[in-house]
């Protein structure tokens, strides 16, 4: 069993990015190194039941951003979240995973080993809920808001128009966090939710590695193909 710690808004360890947000939790529970939140944090999120192509893209996005020195953040859900986190950890990067319940039990259980890898690699698990709190529908919604608050920018790999990822997109807009979406570069159909966000000018279109790193905020990047 790992050590679960806590910090309040008045504590030095409390993430600086949350301090001026009135709606931010008064207390956070965490496992690992919470200072990972002080780096530039890019949330990488998407569907749980994403197609294999988009899972591979999620993993590649995690790898690229981690190698560029960014911290990856998401909810450790199966699908896009888990693949992006695996990619980042595999590239020796740091990951912040925001949990929908108490940290005494990882959700989903199938990602327990991934959670352990995240902590061992210098990242952390975070929750606003104390031990014994079990995930419920409303805690997932609340978790999405924390993801947006803790991130400098949000990147969507694969979303449906009415899927849960759209709630994270709404939270990003609410907290004025830049939003980027992967779109296909070869004329094939992009994920419906992604295309809708780009067409409505709510998100930037990201088609390749160059655009991804440019979106994340790194001025110097290698010219390469993102998804080969």
mmCIF file of N, CA and C in Angstrom, residues 140-188:
data_model
loop_
_atom_site.group_PDB
_atom_site.id
_atom_site.type_symbol
_atom_site.label_atom_id
_atom_site.label_comp_id
_atom_site.label_asym_id
_atom_site.label_seq_id
_atom_site.Cartn_x
_atom_site.Cartn_y
_atom_site.Cartn_z
ATOM 1 N N UNK A 140 -17.027 11.525 -11.583
ATOM 2 C CA UNK A 140 -16.333 11.557 -12.872
ATOM 3 C C UNK A 140 -16.467 12.944 -13.497
ATOM 4 N N UNK A 141 -17.643 13.529 -13.373
ATOM 5 C CA UNK A 141 -17.861 14.882 -13.903
ATOM 6 C C UNK A 141 -16.981 15.881 -13.166
ATOM 7 N N UNK A 142 -16.924 15.750 -11.849
ATOM 8 C CA UNK A 142 -16.086 16.640 -11.043
ATOM 9 C C UNK A 142 -14.607 16.451 -11.377
ATOM 10 N N UNK A 143 -14.234 15.215 -11.642
ATOM 11 C CA UNK A 143 -12.846 14.905 -12.007
ATOM 12 C C UNK A 143 -12.451 15.642 -13.285
ATOM 13 N N UNK A 144 -13.363 15.733 -14.231
ATOM 14 C CA UNK A 144 -13.066 16.421 -15.491
ATOM 15 C C UNK A 144 -12.724 17.892 -15.254
ATOM 16 N N UNK A 145 -13.390 18.504 -14.305
ATOM 17 C CA UNK A 145 -13.126 19.917 -14.025
ATOM 18 C C UNK A 145 -11.738 20.094 -13.418
ATOM 19 N N UNK A 146 -11.327 19.144 -12.563
ATOM 20 C CA UNK A 146 -9.995 19.208 -11.971
ATOM 21 C C UNK A 146 -8.933 19.027 -13.048
ATOM 22 N N UNK A 147 -9.196 18.137 -14.006
ATOM 23 C CA UNK A 147 -8.251 17.937 -15.102
ATOM 24 C C UNK A 147 -8.007 19.245 -15.847
ATOM 25 N N UNK A 148 -9.084 19.970 -16.135
ATOM 26 C CA UNK A 148 -8.953 21.239 -16.846
ATOM 27 C C UNK A 148 -8.223 22.273 -15.989
ATOM 28 N N UNK A 149 -8.566 22.335 -14.716
ATOM 29 C CA UNK A 149 -7.928 23.304 -13.815
ATOM 30 C C UNK A 149 -6.420 23.086 -13.725
ATOM 31 N N UNK A 150 -6.006 21.837 -13.639
ATOM 32 C CA UNK A 150 -4.600 21.511 -13.421
ATOM 33 C C UNK A 150 -3.755 21.613 -14.688
ATOM 34 N N UNK A 151 -4.390 21.689 -15.840
ATOM 35 C CA UNK A 151 -3.675 21.676 -17.112
ATOM 36 C C UNK A 151 -3.418 23.084 -17.631
ATOM 37 N N UNK A 152 -2.302 23.230 -18.323
ATOM 38 C CA UNK A 152 -2.059 24.470 -19.050
ATOM 39 C C UNK A 152 -2.800 24.456 -20.384
ATOM 40 N N UNK A 153 -2.889 23.258 -20.980
ATOM 41 C CA UNK A 153 -3.609 23.084 -22.237
ATOM 42 C C UNK A 153 -4.227 21.691 -22.261
ATOM 43 N N UNK A 154 -5.252 21.521 -23.100
ATOM 44 C CA UNK A 154 -5.949 20.232 -23.207
ATOM 45 C C UNK A 154 -5.902 19.761 -24.658
ATOM 46 N N UNK A 155 -5.491 18.500 -24.846
ATOM 47 C CA UNK A 155 -5.429 17.915 -26.184
ATOM 48 C C UNK A 155 -6.330 16.693 -26.256
ATOM 49 N N UNK A 156 -7.224 16.683 -27.239
ATOM 50 C CA UNK A 156 -8.160 15.576 -27.425
ATOM 51 C C UNK A 156 -7.717 14.723 -28.603
ATOM 52 N N UNK A 157 -7.549 13.429 -28.352
ATOM 53 C CA UNK A 157 -7.144 12.494 -29.398
ATOM 54 C C UNK A 157 -8.344 12.003 -30.178
ATOM 55 N N UNK A 158 -9.412 11.643 -29.474
ATOM 56 C CA UNK A 158 -10.581 11.041 -30.126
ATOM 57 C C UNK A 158 -11.816 11.289 -29.260
ATOM 58 N N UNK A 159 -12.793 11.993 -29.813
ATOM 59 C CA UNK A 159 -14.011 12.286 -29.048
ATOM 60 C C UNK A 159 -15.246 12.187 -29.935
ATOM 61 N N UNK A 160 -16.329 11.747 -29.339
ATOM 62 C CA UNK A 160 -17.632 11.770 -30.003
ATOM 63 C C UNK A 160 -18.309 13.102 -29.700
ATOM 64 N N UNK A 161 -19.281 13.458 -30.505
ATOM 65 C CA UNK A 161 -19.959 14.735 -30.314
ATOM 66 C C UNK A 161 -20.646 14.825 -28.958
ATOM 67 N N UNK A 162 -21.169 13.703 -28.487
ATOM 68 C CA UNK A 162 -21.897 13.715 -27.216
ATOM 69 C C UNK A 162 -21.241 12.811 -26.174
ATOM 70 N N UNK A 163 -19.947 12.557 -26.326
ATOM 71 C CA UNK A 163 -19.253 11.674 -25.398
ATOM 72 C C UNK A 163 -18.772 12.407 -24.158
ATOM 73 N N UNK A 164 -18.266 11.650 -23.205
ATOM 74 C CA UNK A 164 -17.798 12.231 -21.953
ATOM 75 C C UNK A 164 -16.617 13.173 -22.119
ATOM 76 N N UNK A 165 -15.816 12.957 -23.162
ATOM 77 C CA UNK A 165 -14.669 13.823 -23.392
ATOM 78 C C UNK A 165 -15.101 15.261 -23.660
ATOM 79 N N UNK A 166 -16.303 15.433 -24.190
ATOM 80 C CA UNK A 166 -16.787 16.779 -24.475
ATOM 81 C C UNK A 166 -16.969 17.585 -23.191
ATOM 82 N N UNK A 167 -17.203 16.899 -22.087
ATOM 83 C CA UNK A 167 -17.317 17.618 -20.816
ATOM 84 C C UNK A 167 -15.971 18.219 -20.427
ATOM 85 N N UNK A 168 -14.893 17.485 -20.692
ATOM 86 C CA UNK A 168 -13.565 18.031 -20.438
ATOM 87 C C UNK A 168 -13.312 19.237 -21.333
ATOM 88 N N UNK A 169 -13.776 19.161 -22.589
ATOM 89 C CA UNK A 169 -13.634 20.297 -23.510
ATOM 90 C C UNK A 169 -14.378 21.513 -22.979
ATOM 91 N N UNK A 170 -15.571 21.295 -22.445
ATOM 92 C CA UNK A 170 -16.352 22.398 -21.872
ATOM 93 C C UNK A 170 -15.629 23.009 -20.675
ATOM 94 N N UNK A 171 -15.036 22.162 -19.851
ATOM 95 C CA UNK A 171 -14.300 22.645 -18.683
ATOM 96 C C UNK A 171 -13.069 23.435 -19.107
ATOM 97 N N UNK A 172 -12.426 22.993 -20.178
ATOM 98 C CA UNK A 172 -11.266 23.721 -20.683
ATOM 99 C C UNK A 172 -11.668 25.129 -21.081
ATOM 100 N N UNK A 173 -12.816 25.264 -21.744
ATOM 101 C CA UNK A 173 -13.302 26.588 -22.142
ATOM 102 C C UNK A 173 -13.645 27.424 -20.911
ATOM 103 N N UNK A 174 -14.253 26.802 -19.935
ATOM 104 C CA UNK A 174 -14.655 27.516 -18.731
ATOM 105 C C UNK A 174 -13.455 28.118 -18.015
ATOM 106 N N UNK A 175 -12.351 27.387 -17.994
ATOM 107 C CA UNK A 175 -11.161 27.859 -17.289
ATOM 108 C C UNK A 175 -10.117 28.441 -18.241
ATOM 109 N N UNK A 176 -10.555 28.787 -19.454
ATOM 110 C CA UNK A 176 -9.712 29.480 -20.442
ATOM 111 C C UNK A 176 -8.429 28.715 -20.744
ATOM 112 N N UNK A 177 -8.536 27.390 -20.893
ATOM 113 C CA UNK A 177 -7.381 26.575 -21.247
ATOM 114 C C UNK A 177 -7.424 26.272 -22.751
ATOM 115 N N UNK A 178 -6.364 26.571 -23.493
ATOM 116 C CA UNK A 178 -6.343 26.287 -24.926
ATOM 117 C C UNK A 178 -6.652 24.817 -25.199
ATOM 118 N N UNK A 179 -7.431 24.577 -26.240
ATOM 119 C CA UNK A 179 -7.873 23.227 -26.588
ATOM 120 C C UNK A 179 -7.372 22.869 -27.981
ATOM 121 N N UNK A 180 -6.784 21.700 -28.104
ATOM 122 C CA UNK A 180 -6.341 21.202 -29.394
ATOM 123 C C UNK A 180 -6.964 19.845 -29.670
ATOM 124 N N UNK A 181 -7.199 19.539 -30.941
ATOM 125 C CA UNK A 181 -7.783 18.258 -31.325
ATOM 126 C C UNK A 181 -7.014 17.655 -32.492
ATOM 127 N N UNK A 182 -6.783 16.363 -32.426
ATOM 128 C CA UNK A 182 -6.185 15.680 -33.566
ATOM 129 C C UNK A 182 -7.194 15.602 -34.697
ATOM 130 N N UNK A 183 -6.758 15.958 -35.896
ATOM 131 C CA UNK A 183 -7.571 15.770 -37.098
ATOM 132 C C UNK A 183 -6.707 15.111 -38.161
ATOM 133 N N UNK A 184 -7.338 14.308 -38.997
ATOM 134 C CA UNK A 184 -6.613 13.592 -40.040
ATOM 135 C C UNK A 184 -6.053 14.567 -41.072
ATOM 136 N N UNK A 185 -4.874 14.253 -41.578
ATOM 137 C CA UNK A 185 -4.219 15.141 -42.535
ATOM 138 C C UNK A 185 -4.343 14.676 -43.981
ATOM 139 N N UNK A 186 -4.886 13.463 -44.170
ATOM 140 C CA UNK A 186 -4.928 12.901 -45.522
ATOM 141 C C UNK A 186 -6.312 12.939 -46.157
ATOM 142 N N UNK A 187 -7.231 13.698 -45.556
ATOM 143 C CA UNK A 187 -8.565 13.806 -46.126
ATOM 144 C C UNK A 187 -9.551 12.777 -45.633
ATOM 145 N N UNK A 188 -9.077 11.789 -44.855
ATOM 146 C CA UNK A 188 -10.005 10.812 -44.295
ATOM 147 C C UNK A 188 -10.781 11.445 -43.147
#
